[in-house]
């Protein structure tokens, strides 16, 4: 103990430290990771937010077997008879209401169908053809009424339920959230961070040192890649553990897609931020760039809901490319080479953005 | 006004023939957007081992000048040479030998003092051990504090510490003590002195007279993008022609007080102050009794009378007709 202390005292501190070519890169990356870890907002937006979104939406749209279809019967002569017939149908709860009130409540979504008894024993169905529940309620009630009135089915049919993971909303959602998260964190992580450093004049201070500028950009990109791995594992993990999702394709393929996606969105973030001087202006720019993709690229719902004519355009968006590729790999087990077209779209955005960003980039 | 040397042929350039120049620039110009002329033809020579100051009001072009010399701004015209090298060629090699502290850089608040210094040191092929620099900047006990928690003075010392991290030969400090309390200012001055004692060269900008006077071996007074005087502080003051300033105020105010002052023996310059007068004289022992005699003859009572040594402030006022701190 004593000897050791003495040794410490006599050992003269070296005057100079010698640093290798890559020490700047290593230290920049380490500093970036420390900053991210110490930023509670980053932890929330990058990790907690997508998980909460997945869990929340997964529960909200968990697609339980189709349940009861509540209907309203307009109070009129004949209503009592209808009520009598429907009483034997456990899946069709009903309420007899004044005509105006029945339509009002139907409009508000409280009931899926309104039955209006007609003179002469007939029934008028008021239903909304754009609401699947309403269409279903009409079929169910009509079947029940016709059967009660003595209709005979002429073909013998049997049904057996068949449900598998892979076709549920949560299965559709999680790859989409993954893609969106790669875009959000890639663009904010690079674009916002850069403009903040530019506004602080920290970029200017850094280039006043012998730092290699490429090391700086490389470190920023690498920090994104490290985060990307955590994001993918967390989000797919939640899908697997909480929602019983099945990952059909290879994890390596998924990680590779994540890496290419991160790099491309990072480059897009770099381009968005290449000149902006204030964080307010870059926030607006980032949102302008990302907004169309949130809407069109099939994060929460399939872009096939848009007119067929615009699909080719939508498929040219980078988020559509990564979402489609992730879904193909995760849900259908597609191999990487089958994704070549989408990878080209993604990489194209990355390469062009990066080239333009380098051309226009301002350090000051 | 004629007492001070002409800027275009400043005394600094000629006298420095013996010592090696750390910085040399000629006809340096910077025009923003093709119209605003921030720097309008500037000649400068900073010798190795000296502390050279650029003194001037805000907006005089000091920061533009120092940032051009630091290789961060492209000059619109003129030539410059830093440590015998040219910015166009070996930029990175040159940067290895420079330490730079910019005006108001906000370093990452989430990193600690030690982490920040390690990061900056890692950019240099040969760096000083961060602990040693921290100790020198008296930041040792703050080494593990986040930058966001530091006081203004501590942040400024950290900024200078990052400039020292690479063991530079030449240190650029842009307004290093602006906004600091007196104690922090003195600490920084001490660091600068230690650095030049160790053979380093310093170029700093300041708009504080006392800082320029006490810290700088030589300085250039910059106004509106031009050097209006250059030399050692004492030399600049001596060139003004008077070593002392008398400030006088009478009760009631005396009409023609300025005229009385102007006619004093040895009076060099007179400028009116608040309700009174300031006069610059070469010899107090002849001027002062004469002033008192004159006032007595007028029957004016003294409200205030003080004398002081001529300062750089007086030099600036005399050269420009404006106060330094006005702007």
XYZ file of N, CA and C in Angstrom, chain A residues 24-174:
453
model
N -10.284 11.170 -32.303
C -11.333 12.190 -32.392
C -12.684 11.553 -32.653
N -12.717 10.606 -33.585
C -13.974 9.923 -33.903
C -14.518 9.201 -32.680
N -13.648 8.431 -32.022
C -14.098 7.665 -30.847
C -14.657 8.590 -29.776
N -13.940 9.679 -29.530
C -14.388 10.589 -28.475
C -15.661 11.339 -28.856
N -15.793 11.671 -30.139
C -17.028 12.323 -30.590
C -18.220 11.393 -30.421
N -18.016 10.132 -30.796
C -19.113 9.164 -30.673
C -19.477 8.972 -29.201
N -18.462 8.826 -28.374
C -18.704 8.626 -26.948
C -19.437 9.835 -26.361
N -18.985 11.034 -26.723
C -19.622 12.247 -26.202
C -21.080 12.314 -26.649
N -21.325 11.932 -27.909
C -22.681 11.960 -28.447
C -23.584 10.993 -27.677
N -23.055 9.797 -27.421
C -23.850 8.809 -26.699
C -24.133 9.301 -25.270
N -23.135 9.899 -24.639
C -23.348 10.425 -23.282
C -24.428 11.494 -23.295
N -24.341 12.381 -24.281
C -25.342 13.452 -24.363
C -26.738 12.878 -24.530
N -26.855 11.881 -25.420
C -28.171 11.287 -25.662
C -28.699 10.625 -24.404
N -27.812 9.893 -23.720
C -28.251 9.171 -22.526
C -28.684 10.136 -21.433
N -28.115 11.356 -21.448
C -28.434 12.306 -20.387
C -29.580 13.234 -20.762
N -30.184 12.962 -21.913
C -31.268 13.825 -22.377
C -32.582 13.070 -22.193
N -33.330 13.354 -21.142
C -34.548 12.579 -20.885
C -35.517 12.621 -22.063
N -35.585 13.766 -22.771
C -36.515 13.861 -23.898
C -36.165 12.833 -24.967
N -34.875 12.636 -25.189
C -34.464 11.698 -26.232
C -34.906 10.296 -25.845
N -34.686 9.932 -24.605
C -35.082 8.606 -24.148
C -36.587 8.427 -24.379
N -37.345 9.479 -24.057
C -38.787 9.356 -24.218
C -39.175 9.221 -25.686
N -38.726 10.165 -26.510
C -39.200 10.186 -27.899
C -38.673 9.021 -28.710
N -37.454 8.602 -28.413
C -36.873 7.540 -29.224
C -37.336 6.167 -28.756
N -37.432 5.994 -27.439
C -37.736 4.645 -26.952
C -39.150 4.510 -26.402
N -39.506 5.374 -25.459
C -40.780 5.186 -24.769
C -41.970 5.486 -25.678
N -41.874 6.568 -26.449
C -43.021 6.993 -27.248
C -43.501 5.929 -28.239
N -42.615 5.378 -29.072
C -43.106 4.354 -30.001
C -43.655 3.124 -29.285
N -43.047 2.791 -28.140
C -43.560 1.630 -27.406
C -44.967 1.904 -26.896
N -45.151 3.104 -26.300
C -46.476 3.449 -25.784
C -47.496 3.477 -26.917
N -47.071 4.018 -28.057
C -47.965 4.092 -29.211
C -48.357 2.684 -29.649
N -47.378 1.804 -29.717
C -47.651 0.429 -30.145
C -48.603 -0.240 -29.163
N -48.318 -0.076 -27.867
C -49.153 -0.740 -26.871
C -50.566 -0.154 -26.896
N -50.638 1.190 -26.934
C -51.945 1.841 -26.925
C -52.779 1.441 -28.133
N -52.185 1.577 -29.332
C -52.945 1.249 -30.542
C -53.229 -0.244 -30.617
N -52.285 -1.038 -30.151
C -52.473 -2.485 -30.174
C -53.669 -2.886 -29.338
N -53.825 -2.207 -28.186
C -54.970 -2.534 -27.333
C -56.257 -1.972 -27.925
N -56.195 -0.734 -28.411
C -57.404 -0.098 -28.939
C -57.957 -0.852 -30.149
N -57.059 -1.356 -30.989
C -57.498 -2.039 -32.209
C -57.212 -3.539 -32.116
N -57.490 -4.101 -30.934
C -57.057 -5.487 -30.762
C -57.957 -6.457 -31.515
N -59.023 -6.002 -32.163
C -59.833 -6.839 -33.048
C -60.325 -8.087 -32.357
N -61.098 -7.862 -31.287
C -61.767 -8.980 -30.643
C -62.796 -9.505 -31.644
N -63.259 -10.767 -31.489
C -64.289 -11.275 -32.380
C -65.463 -10.296 -32.391
N -66.081 -10.153 -33.535
C -67.148 -9.167 -33.660
C -68.218 -9.462 -32.614
N -68.561 -8.446 -31.845
C -69.463 -8.668 -30.718
C -70.908 -8.335 -31.058
N -71.551 -7.708 -30.093
C -72.970 -7.403 -30.269
C -73.157 -6.231 -31.224
N -74.285 -6.223 -31.883
C -74.615 -5.083 -32.744
C -75.898 -4.442 -32.213
N -75.727 -3.375 -31.421
C -76.908 -2.744 -30.826
C -77.735 -2.031 -31.890
N -79.059 -2.172 -31.812
C -79.951 -1.510 -32.766
C -81.050 -0.764 -32.029
N -81.661 0.194 -32.738
C -82.771 0.953 -32.158
C -84.031 0.668 -32.972
N -85.160 0.612 -32.288
C -86.435 0.425 -32.984
C -87.249 1.700 -32.787
N -87.667 2.308 -33.899
C -88.502 3.511 -33.787
C -89.859 3.149 -33.204
N -90.273 3.972 -32.239
C -91.572 3.706 -31.626
C -92.678 3.988 -32.646
N -93.399 2.945 -33.054
C -94.485 3.054 -34.031
C -95.301 1.779 -33.901
N -96.480 1.748 -34.435
C -97.247 0.494 -34.392
C -96.425 -0.609 -35.036
N -96.328 -1.728 -34.385
C -95.512 -2.822 -34.909
C -94.196 -2.954 -34.194
N -93.793 -1.938 -33.425
C -92.506 -1.959 -32.734
C -92.489 -3.069 -31.697
N -93.567 -3.267 -31.023
C -93.624 -4.287 -29.983
C -93.408 -5.672 -30.577
N -93.955 -5.872 -31.758
C -93.790 -7.179 -32.404
C -92.324 -7.428 -32.752
N -91.675 -6.393 -33.316
C -90.247 -6.515 -33.652
C -89.430 -6.817 -32.406
N -89.759 -6.105 -31.334
C -89.036 -6.310 -30.083
C -89.185 -7.754 -29.633
N -90.358 -8.284 -29.790
C -90.617 -9.672 -29.400
C -89.704 -10.631 -30.181
N -89.583 -10.372 -31.504
C -88.771 -11.254 -32.353
C -87.279 -11.171 -32.014
N -86.817 -9.938 -31.734
C -85.372 -9.758 -31.490
C -84.966 -10.215 -30.091
N -85.915 -10.362 -29.215
C -85.618 -10.735 -27.831
C -84.833 -12.041 -27.762
N -85.075 -12.921 -28.759
C -84.391 -14.222 -28.723
C -82.966 -14.147 -29.286
N -82.532 -12.960 -29.747
C -81.194 -12.834 -30.354
C -80.209 -12.186 -29.365
N -79.337 -12.995 -28.741
C -78.431 -12.430 -27.723
C -77.442 -11.425 -28.327
N -77.115 -11.543 -29.611
C -76.100 -10.650 -30.202
C -76.704 -9.342 -30.709
N -78.046 -9.213 -30.594
C -78.679 -7.988 -31.094
C -79.458 -7.307 -29.972
N -78.757 -6.610 -29.067
C -79.481 -5.860 -28.044
C -80.221 -4.697 -28.714
N -81.423 -4.387 -28.218
C -82.196 -3.316 -28.879
C -82.843 -2.402 -27.855
N -83.328 -1.295 -28.342
C -83.985 -0.293 -27.510
C -85.095 0.314 -28.363
N -86.252 0.492 -27.762
C -87.328 1.164 -28.500
C -87.281 2.644 -28.133
N -87.173 3.489 -29.156
C -87.013 4.930 -28.912
C -87.952 5.710 -29.825
N -88.303 6.949 -29.450
C -89.051 7.804 -30.379
C -88.242 7.952 -31.675
N -88.935 8.086 -32.800
C -88.276 8.066 -34.107
C -87.087 9.027 -34.200
N -87.295 10.276 -33.763
C -86.225 11.279 -33.859
C -85.029 10.885 -33.020
N -85.276 10.463 -31.800
C -84.201 10.089 -30.886
C -83.425 8.904 -31.435
N -84.129 7.932 -32.025
C -83.467 6.739 -32.560
C -82.456 7.128 -33.625
N -82.876 8.017 -34.565
C -81.956 8.431 -35.630
C -80.785 9.243 -35.077
N -81.100 10.081 -34.086
C -80.035 10.876 -33.451
C -78.947 9.987 -32.858
N -79.372 9.020 -32.080
C -78.426 8.123 -31.400
C -77.663 7.280 -32.417
N -78.362 6.917 -33.508
C -77.697 6.160 -34.574
C -76.570 6.996 -35.187
N -76.931 8.284 -35.419
C -75.942 9.183 -36.018
C -74.706 9.296 -35.126
N -74.922 9.268 -33.798
C -73.792 9.403 -32.867
C -73.037 8.090 -32.663
N -73.503 7.017 -33.309
C -72.749 5.773 -33.220
C -73.170 4.883 -32.069
N -74.236 5.285 -31.357
C -74.676 4.475 -30.214
C -75.312 3.174 -30.708
N -76.015 3.261 -31.844
C -76.633 2.077 -32.444
C -76.090 1.888 -33.847
N -76.097 0.638 -34.279
C -75.563 0.336 -35.607
C -76.658 0.358 -36.670
N -77.924 0.382 -36.238
C -79.016 0.246 -37.206
C -80.300 0.770 -36.553
N -81.175 1.343 -37.392
C -82.493 1.752 -36.876
C -83.556 0.979 -37.646
N -84.489 0.362 -36.907
C -85.604 -0.365 -37.542
C -86.844 0.494 -37.468
N -87.442 0.763 -38.599
C -88.687 1.531 -38.598
C -89.821 0.620 -39.065
N -90.733 0.246 -38.142
C -91.862 -0.621 -38.530
C -92.734 0.080 -39.560
N -93.139 -0.655 -40.586
C -93.958 -0.074 -41.654
C -95.392 -0.576 -41.530
N -96.328 0.224 -41.992
C -97.727 -0.265 -42.013
C -97.767 -1.549 -42.836
N -98.454 -2.525 -42.369
C -98.565 -3.763 -43.131
C -97.546 -4.798 -42.707
N -96.804 -4.544 -41.601
C -95.909 -5.566 -41.048
C -94.490 -5.538 -41.596
N -94.192 -4.671 -42.591
C -92.841 -4.595 -43.131
C -91.907 -3.807 -42.222
N -90.601 -3.823 -42.582
C -89.595 -3.066 -41.809
C -88.728 -2.262 -42.763
N -88.471 -1.006 -42.379
C -87.503 -0.198 -43.149
C -86.208 -0.131 -42.332
N -85.068 -0.564 -42.947
C -83.780 -0.461 -42.250
C -83.141 0.878 -42.577
N -82.773 1.592 -41.545
C -81.931 2.782 -41.764
C -80.513 2.376 -41.417
N -79.611 2.371 -42.411
C -78.229 1.957 -42.111
C -77.237 2.836 -42.881
N -76.006 2.743 -42.460
C -74.954 3.556 -43.085
C -74.050 2.616 -43.880
N -74.116 2.656 -45.218
C -73.346 1.687 -46.010
C -71.834 1.853 -45.859
N -71.364 2.997 -45.283
C -69.912 3.159 -45.148
C -69.409 2.634 -43.809
N -70.349 2.203 -42.947
C -69.904 1.666 -41.646
C -70.056 0.159 -41.624
N -68.947 -0.575 -41.540
C -69.048 -2.043 -41.583
C -70.009 -2.589 -40.519
N -69.999 -1.999 -39.304
C -70.874 -2.522 -38.245
C -72.334 -2.366 -38.643
N -72.615 -1.244 -39.343
C -73.989 -0.985 -39.732
C -74.454 -1.995 -40.778
N -73.534 -2.265 -41.733
C -73.851 -3.234 -42.777
C -74.090 -4.607 -42.145
N -73.205 -4.940 -41.172
C -73.318 -6.226 -40.495
C -74.648 -6.319 -39.730
N -74.993 -5.228 -39.020
C -76.217 -5.231 -38.215
C -77.441 -5.472 -39.112
N -77.425 -4.860 -40.288
C -78.565 -5.023 -41.185
C -78.714 -6.487 -41.592
N -77.563 -7.124 -41.929
C -77.597 -8.545 -42.321
C -78.116 -9.418 -41.169
N -77.584 -9.157 -39.984
C -77.935 -9.992 -38.834
C -79.431 -9.886 -38.512
N -79.904 -8.600 -38.454
C -81.301 -8.390 -38.086
C -82.217 -9.002 -39.151
N -81.819 -8.785 -40.424
C -82.657 -9.300 -41.504
C -82.740 -10.837 -41.437
N -81.533 -11.481 -41.213
C -81.504 -12.937 -41.074
C -82.437 -13.382 -39.960
N -82.299 -12.686 -38.809
C -83.083 -13.083 -37.641
C -84.591 -12.949 -37.931
N -84.945 -11.804 -38.547
C -86.369 -11.570 -38.793
C -86.914 -12.576 -39.823
N -86.113 -12.781 -40.895
C -86.578 -13.716 -41.934
C -86.697 -15.126 -41.377
N -85.690 -15.526 -40.570
C -85.723 -16.876 -40.002
C -86.930 -17.029 -39.086
N -87.172 -15.970 -38.272
C -88.297 -16.028 -37.341
C -89.613 -16.115 -38.105
N -89.615 -15.503 -39.300
C -90.840 -15.512 -40.077
C -90.976 -16.814 -40.857
N -89.974 -17.690 -40.741
C -90.120 -19.007 -41.342
C -89.312 -19.232 -42.615
N -88.276 -18.413 -42.902
C -87.477 -18.630 -44.119
C -86.693 -19.926 -43.995
N -86.528 -20.630 -45.065
C -85.761 -21.890 -45.039
C -84.446 -21.675 -45.773
N -83.335 -22.157 -45.175
C -82.057 -22.110 -45.887
C -81.942 -23.376 -46.709
N -81.567 -23.223 -47.985
C -81.595 -24.382 -48.869
C -80.252 -25.083 -48.984
N -79.156 -24.380 -48.666
C -77.826 -25.029 -48.745
C -77.339 -25.278 -47.328
N -76.767 -26.417 -47.075
C -76.223 -26.702 -45.753
C -74.800 -26.163 -45.698
N -74.532 -25.281 -44.778
C -73.173 -24.704 -44.673
C -72.669 -24.886 -43.256
N -71.300 -24.935 -43.138
C -70.694 -24.996 -41.813
C -69.573 -23.952 -41.744
N -69.312 -23.421 -40.562
C -68.222 -22.428 -40.408
C -67.301 -22.887 -39.291
N -65.974 -22.591 -39.463
C -65.020 -22.879 -38.392
C -64.064 -21.684 -38.308
N -63.855 -21.071 -37.124
C -62.965 -19.894 -37.035
C -61.516 -20.276 -37.341
N -60.782 -19.402 -38.027
C -59.354 -19.612 -38.292
C -58.646 -18.284 -38.112
N -57.832 -18.159 -37.063
C -57.134 -16.888 -36.839
C -55.673 -17.154 -36.567
N -54.786 -16.381 -37.200
C -53.350 -16.539 -37.019
C -52.718 -15.167 -36.836
N -51.659 -15.093 -35.984
C -50.921 -13.826 -35.934
C -50.380 -13.524 -37.326
N -50.220 -12.274 -37.636
C -49.674 -11.913 -38.944
C -50.685 -11.111 -39.736
N -51.952 -11.333 -39.423
C -52.973 -10.634 -40.198
C -53.671 -9.582 -39.354
N -53.234 -9.458 -38.096
C -53.950 -8.533 -37.211
C -53.450 -7.092 -37.422
N -54.182 -6.139 -36.842
C -53.754 -4.742 -37.003
C -52.389 -4.511 -36.368
N -52.169 -5.096 -35.192
C -50.887 -4.863 -34.501
C -49.720 -5.380 -35.345
N -49.955 -6.464 -36.092
C -48.893 -6.994 -36.956
C -48.581 -6.016 -38.083
N -49.633 -5.374 -38.563
C -49.442 -4.359 -39.598
C -48.749 -3.133 -38.997
N -49.167 -2.795 -37.760
C -48.750 -1.535 -37.154
C -47.269 -1.519 -36.772
N -46.794 -2.591 -36.137
C -45.446 -2.525 -35.557
C -44.346 -2.279 -36.595
